[in-house]
XYZ file of C-alpha atoms in Angstrom:
450
model
C 222.091 94.745 168.491
C 222.339 96.252 165.273
C 225.625 96.538 164.208
C 227.005 99.403 164.578
C 229.941 100.360 163.379
C 230.958 103.670 163.247
C 232.650 103.450 166.639
C 235.174 100.870 164.788
C 238.547 101.513 166.003
C 237.985 104.783 166.980
C 239.935 105.480 170.595
C 237.309 105.815 173.590
C 237.917 106.449 176.955
C 235.313 105.538 179.883
C 235.725 107.555 182.700
C 234.293 105.597 185.984
C 232.728 102.100 186.372
C 230.467 100.373 188.673
C 228.197 98.420 186.311
C 227.100 101.234 183.879
C 231.391 101.988 182.985
C 231.826 98.409 182.451
C 228.893 97.901 180.578
C 229.442 100.473 178.063
C 233.224 99.475 178.332
C 231.853 95.674 177.092
C 230.196 97.079 174.771
C 232.182 99.510 172.855
C 234.964 96.494 172.553
C 232.451 94.644 171.157
C 231.411 97.051 169.011
C 235.558 97.306 167.777
C 236.751 100.279 169.858
C 240.030 100.887 171.452
C 238.867 101.668 175.106
C 240.709 102.417 177.457
C 238.920 102.496 181.109
C 239.838 105.100 184.001
C 239.167 104.552 186.978
C 240.252 106.170 190.703
C 239.578 102.602 193.075
C 243.259 101.491 192.876
C 243.596 97.835 190.191
C 244.494 95.762 193.541
C 240.376 96.587 195.233
C 239.444 96.824 191.277
C 237.837 93.226 190.418
C 235.774 95.294 187.195
C 239.043 96.914 185.614
C 240.829 93.084 186.613
C 237.756 91.626 184.866
C 238.102 94.275 181.609
C 241.650 93.642 181.323
C 241.547 89.838 181.060
C 239.522 91.070 178.075
C 242.441 93.155 176.004
C 241.104 96.342 177.113
C 243.466 98.788 178.549
C 243.009 99.743 182.175
C 244.610 102.524 184.511
C 243.554 102.907 187.826
C 243.930 104.603 191.395
C 244.002 107.646 189.500
C 243.341 110.090 186.881
C 246.487 111.206 185.077
C 246.603 115.017 184.213
C 248.164 113.884 180.525
C 245.486 111.779 180.251
C 243.538 112.692 177.350
C 246.802 113.359 175.465
C 246.449 109.940 173.670
C 244.309 110.744 171.236
C 240.711 109.807 172.373
C 237.794 111.001 169.992
C 235.334 110.177 173.016
C 234.537 109.823 176.373
C 231.551 108.033 177.942
C 231.790 109.233 181.749
C 229.444 107.837 184.938
C 226.603 109.262 185.166
C 227.349 110.194 188.503
C 230.933 112.713 187.625
C 230.180 116.456 187.209
C 231.670 118.423 184.223
C 233.023 120.105 186.572
C 235.425 117.111 186.374
C 238.564 118.282 185.388
C 239.205 115.462 182.921
C 235.158 116.207 181.637
C 236.653 120.009 181.086
C 238.811 119.396 179.905
C 237.014 116.811 176.750
C 234.635 119.601 176.420
C 237.562 121.343 175.738
C 238.771 119.786 173.388
C 236.121 119.292 171.142
C 235.597 116.164 172.157
C 232.581 114.307 172.413
C 230.762 113.378 176.201
C 228.121 111.448 176.505
C 226.925 108.004 179.039
C 226.244 105.034 178.605
C 222.489 105.799 177.495
C 223.667 107.302 174.120
C 224.848 104.350 173.400
C 222.020 102.246 174.328
C 220.328 104.006 172.164
C 222.683 103.749 168.673
C 222.830 100.213 168.812
C 219.763 99.124 170.225
C 217.417 97.445 167.120
C 214.759 97.753 169.764
C 212.325 101.239 170.528
C 213.056 102.798 173.233
C 210.506 104.339 175.920
C 212.303 106.912 178.114
C 210.738 107.729 181.301
C 212.462 111.085 183.388
C 211.060 113.863 185.568
C 211.671 114.285 189.344
C 209.382 111.992 191.070
C 208.095 108.865 190.596
C 210.233 108.037 187.485
C 210.645 104.234 189.210
C 207.266 103.629 189.280
C 206.506 104.595 186.054
C 208.880 102.494 185.071
C 208.346 99.637 187.182
C 204.223 99.813 186.063
C 205.187 100.307 182.230
C 206.870 96.967 182.445
C 204.100 95.328 184.315
C 201.367 96.231 181.954
C 203.595 95.916 178.519
C 204.619 92.105 179.538
C 200.655 92.085 180.641
C 199.682 93.112 177.003
C 202.261 90.686 175.856
C 205.121 93.576 174.096
C 207.493 92.024 175.132
C 209.554 94.258 177.190
C 213.014 94.114 178.525
C 213.526 97.224 181.595
C 216.692 99.022 181.843
C 218.037 102.165 182.867
C 218.826 104.388 186.270
C 216.345 101.295 187.753
C 218.906 98.628 188.200
C 219.995 97.878 185.475
C 222.487 98.963 182.150
C 220.771 100.359 179.408
C 223.338 99.578 177.162
C 223.738 96.197 178.500
C 220.097 95.253 178.357
C 219.947 97.250 174.249
C 223.040 94.686 173.510
C 220.762 91.671 173.572
C 216.855 93.267 172.351
C 215.619 92.240 169.170
C 213.204 94.246 167.218
C 210.393 92.184 168.971
C 211.003 94.165 172.018
C 211.036 97.076 173.774
C 213.280 98.709 175.932
C 211.596 100.583 178.749
C 213.639 102.587 180.697
C 214.304 105.338 183.118
C 216.857 108.434 183.046
C 217.905 110.387 185.569
C 219.144 113.931 184.443
C 222.766 113.043 185.028
C 222.224 110.261 182.252
C 220.345 112.208 179.511
C 222.494 115.259 180.412
C 225.294 112.990 177.952
C 223.209 112.385 175.232
C 222.806 113.816 171.649
C 221.576 111.258 169.490
C 219.210 109.861 171.543
C 215.521 109.499 170.593
C 212.810 107.241 172.338
C 210.106 106.261 170.854
C 208.213 106.995 173.296
C 209.297 109.924 175.787
C 207.306 110.419 179.300
C 208.015 113.156 181.921
C 206.664 112.420 185.178
C 206.835 116.627 186.450
C 210.142 118.924 187.848
C 210.666 120.256 191.316
C 214.045 121.097 192.632
C 216.696 118.882 192.458
C 220.064 117.965 191.998
C 221.238 121.823 191.956
C 225.024 120.692 193.381
C 224.822 119.284 189.983
C 223.865 120.938 187.061
C 223.812 124.504 189.012
C 220.769 126.867 188.238
C 217.132 124.639 187.986
C 216.743 126.217 184.402
C 220.122 123.654 183.567
C 218.268 120.320 185.759
C 215.031 121.048 183.253
C 217.489 121.253 180.420
C 218.411 118.802 181.001
C 215.244 116.392 181.498
C 213.978 118.226 178.564
C 216.802 116.218 176.123
C 214.190 113.397 176.760
C 212.515 114.613 173.736
C 215.287 117.128 172.222
C 215.472 115.022 169.488
C 211.764 113.255 168.758
C 209.695 114.798 166.160
C 205.883 113.780 164.818
C 206.593 110.357 164.812
C 207.231 109.860 168.161
C 204.996 110.342 171.624
C 205.376 112.861 173.976
C 203.359 111.780 177.061
C 204.204 114.764 180.139
C 202.208 115.988 183.086
C 199.724 118.992 181.904
C 199.050 119.695 186.298
C 202.387 121.595 186.409
C 202.887 125.059 184.644
C 206.507 124.677 183.945
C 206.077 121.096 182.789
C 203.402 122.047 180.070
C 206.102 124.810 178.950
C 208.803 123.061 178.038
C 205.660 120.381 176.243
C 205.501 123.071 174.050
C 208.934 122.570 173.124
C 208.959 119.850 172.018
C 207.979 117.791 168.181
C 206.159 115.097 169.071
C 203.098 114.240 169.172
C 201.595 115.883 172.692
C 199.618 113.327 175.462
C 199.467 115.538 178.277
C 198.015 113.354 181.543
C 196.129 115.619 184.190
C 194.516 114.174 187.522
C 192.578 116.820 188.224
C 189.793 115.815 186.283
C 188.264 115.175 182.610
C 190.151 116.631 179.988
C 189.745 116.123 175.999
C 193.414 115.371 175.411
C 194.993 112.827 176.141
C 194.057 110.565 179.613
C 193.257 112.557 182.039
C 191.299 111.537 185.469
C 188.534 112.628 188.421
C 187.321 110.763 191.076
C 185.797 107.860 189.415
C 187.055 107.625 186.034
C 189.747 107.943 183.774
C 189.232 109.451 180.524
C 191.348 108.165 176.836
C 190.571 111.426 174.955
C 187.854 112.628 176.996
C 186.144 108.894 176.502
C 185.283 106.658 180.079
C 188.577 104.289 179.788
C 188.184 102.267 183.223
C 187.310 103.028 186.404
C 189.665 103.943 189.141
C 187.820 101.455 191.787
C 189.921 98.426 191.385
C 193.059 100.373 191.288
C 195.847 98.915 194.101
C 197.815 101.707 194.343
C 197.085 104.559 196.106
C 197.597 108.950 196.324
C 197.769 111.075 193.548
C 200.863 111.203 192.620
C 200.621 107.250 192.607
C 197.491 108.463 189.848
C 199.648 110.461 187.868
C 202.205 107.629 187.653
C 199.361 105.029 186.563
C 198.311 107.891 184.447
C 201.555 108.546 182.253
C 202.189 104.755 181.975
C 198.533 103.751 181.118
C 198.801 106.777 178.337
C 202.433 104.429 176.745
C 200.227 101.135 176.713
C 197.155 102.633 175.328
C 199.396 104.127 172.266
C 201.791 100.798 172.461
C 198.109 98.957 171.607
C 197.461 96.903 174.560
C 194.540 95.578 175.792
C 192.384 97.472 178.256
C 191.618 94.151 179.992
C 195.407 93.560 180.446
C 196.018 96.223 181.829
C 193.394 96.360 184.183
C 194.728 93.336 185.359
C 198.146 94.616 186.335
C 196.050 97.969 187.982
C 193.756 95.539 190.828
C 197.788 93.490 191.916
C 200.215 96.219 191.471
C 200.696 97.562 194.942
C 203.819 99.937 194.678
C 207.817 99.530 193.736
C 209.853 98.357 197.420
C 210.228 101.037 199.670
C 208.361 103.674 197.393
C 204.919 103.788 198.965
C 204.809 100.433 199.502
C 201.450 98.167 200.689
C 203.639 95.632 203.416
C 201.038 93.395 204.803
C 196.965 94.074 206.409
C 197.793 94.010 210.334
C 195.020 92.627 212.933
C 193.057 96.340 210.390
C 195.377 98.741 210.011
C 197.709 99.229 206.691
C 200.973 99.056 206.550
C 203.611 100.882 204.364
C 207.503 101.112 203.066
C 208.117 104.547 201.819
C 211.779 104.457 203.147
C 213.031 106.017 199.403
C 211.334 108.975 201.102
C 214.824 110.974 202.432
C 213.803 114.188 202.694
C 209.953 116.326 203.112
C 208.452 116.426 200.033
C 208.697 112.445 199.398
C 207.088 112.732 202.826
C 204.700 115.052 201.993
C 203.797 113.124 199.243
C 202.900 110.016 200.912
C 201.171 111.213 204.289
C 198.650 112.860 201.753
C 197.841 109.763 200.040
C 195.777 108.302 202.366
C 192.532 109.883 204.750
C 193.237 107.226 207.495
C 194.512 107.275 210.649
C 198.318 107.576 210.658
C 200.684 106.856 212.396
C 203.502 107.834 211.546
C 207.347 106.055 211.950
C 210.017 108.673 210.932
C 213.499 110.158 211.318
C 216.869 109.562 209.756
C 220.017 111.359 209.183
C 219.739 115.394 210.436
C 221.415 117.622 208.116
C 219.880 120.935 209.649
C 217.201 121.000 207.736
C 213.087 121.629 208.838
C 211.055 119.636 208.653
C 208.064 122.504 208.059
C 207.129 121.884 204.923
C 205.036 118.767 206.327
C 203.028 120.839 208.906
C 199.632 121.026 206.102
C 200.504 117.268 205.536
C 199.975 116.366 209.245
C 196.227 116.597 209.344
C 195.390 112.730 209.592
C 198.375 111.906 212.141
C 197.099 110.751 215.119
C 200.442 110.293 216.458
C 204.254 109.319 215.854
C 207.191 107.683 216.301
C 210.569 108.812 215.969
C 214.302 107.410 215.483
C 217.815 108.565 213.866
C 219.074 111.170 214.590
C 216.318 113.347 214.093
C 213.952 112.248 216.816
C 213.644 114.114 218.892
C 213.516 117.018 217.269
C 210.394 115.579 214.277
C 209.394 115.046 218.069
C 208.685 117.842 218.940
C 207.275 119.206 215.162
C 204.942 117.061 215.444
C 203.571 118.046 218.754
C 203.150 122.159 217.522
C 201.214 120.317 214.608
C 199.193 118.870 217.559
C 199.343 115.652 216.695
C 198.404 113.931 220.080
C 200.632 111.023 220.505
C 204.798 111.339 220.281
C 206.782 108.216 220.480
C 211.365 108.254 220.409
C 212.252 104.561 219.171
C 215.865 104.072 218.822
C 215.429 102.214 215.684
C 212.887 101.376 212.645
C 212.835 97.722 214.246
C 212.119 98.670 217.092
C 209.530 101.650 215.669
C 208.024 98.854 214.712
C 206.910 97.493 217.721
C 205.905 100.794 219.250
C 203.518 102.069 216.627
C 201.951 98.124 216.689
C 200.054 99.003 220.117
C 199.274 103.022 219.496
C 197.274 102.252 216.755
C 193.990 101.720 215.692
C 191.885 98.943 213.174
C 191.641 101.162 210.260
C 194.766 103.450 210.973
C 197.478 104.485 208.628
C 200.586 102.614 209.771
C 202.904 104.290 206.923
C 207.188 104.326 207.396
C 207.675 107.604 205.154
C 211.680 109.271 207.263
C 211.590 112.864 205.722
C 215.128 111.632 206.189
C 218.380 109.826 204.880
C 219.382 106.523 206.643
C 222.953 107.466 206.471
C 222.867 107.796 210.584
C 221.982 104.220 211.134
C 221.641 102.108 208.254
C 224.206 102.028 205.279
C 220.845 103.136 202.692
C 217.197 103.936 202.516
C 217.244 99.637 201.144
C 218.622 98.372 204.278
C 215.765 100.308 206.411
C 213.019 99.637 204.699
C 213.901 95.942 204.603
C 214.979 96.174 208.377
C 210.806 97.401 208.486
C 209.356 94.836 206.787
C 211.379 92.111 208.573
C 209.689 93.334 211.738
C 206.129 94.499 210.059
C 206.529 90.590 209.057
C 206.908 89.583 212.460
C 203.916 90.929 213.980
C 201.571 88.826 215.344
């Protein structure tokens, strides 16, 4: 960790705990700042706040005092999920107090270079794949960010011998000022989180923060198949590395049906790549480009691509059972995600879908249902999804009580050569606390098939 001294003796407010708030408070305290933590959860129910108090950090819990900022704070570090419309955050901005997220702290203290990955879809897969390939290539990577490990905590222990691979959300990037990754990746841009950002333009600008401070010594890897991304990429001062899955290109990294190309020259064959789907090909291209720039040997990267079958709950290959290939895509909590998953397969598909009923239409899926031979639906949307599937001409539709019952009913109606795919197109909260729990129960049921 770089001994960063500019926060020494500064009064800093950390708003919101969870993992990022705790890590930020501890790091700030270590850097010599006078830290106050404010969290809505009552102190006696808040073990994280209790732990911070024991370390000498001031803690205000159970409420957000209206006069909190009168204490003379010079910096506010907020939980990424807290919007800028929050009264305290809004007041801080009006008072001219800098508002950041812990990702900014990670950059300020890190001895290790940072590779930042953002985009609407594909962040987690790209981040995980990139980490695995850098590891195979002997580059001593660490993994951090929105993927589950707090970036500033990882950065505090990193050395010059490491590289930090960091998944970044728009929420995190919106709270950056000087953040400047060595390599930045923008996978794609679609409408998302508009309840937080207000407009697509504001959402896209937050994403663009990943390259805002880059210069000609840095690299920006971006999706050249998406016009909106190309428009934003044109603003970047970094060396631009486009990726495209639409055929061979003389620039950046690209792919056709059989081959991946680097700067127009054949680099490796796609034949042995384990991860299915066009969307995953885009993730692979972005990750490969970063590894090539980082000097990894091709053989090390190929070995990972032969065995990497996806991130848990994201079009994750579970097992082959009696000739059927079974995939867990429980993370698909909306129709766009399920559409992408369905388009990854050309085989006859038994689709398991359904969940929380938000009243949304499934119409976006219609063009992607052509290979779906059967649907097993569960949850609040089960009957609506069955009606939709029948309107698409799906030959066999079955109602199930839950995801485990769906596996039991999908198995006998499938045949050798089929794909069995859990891709719910709905959130899990009608029956399960999270998509992870739903996916874990699916995997357990699949592994019990005899």
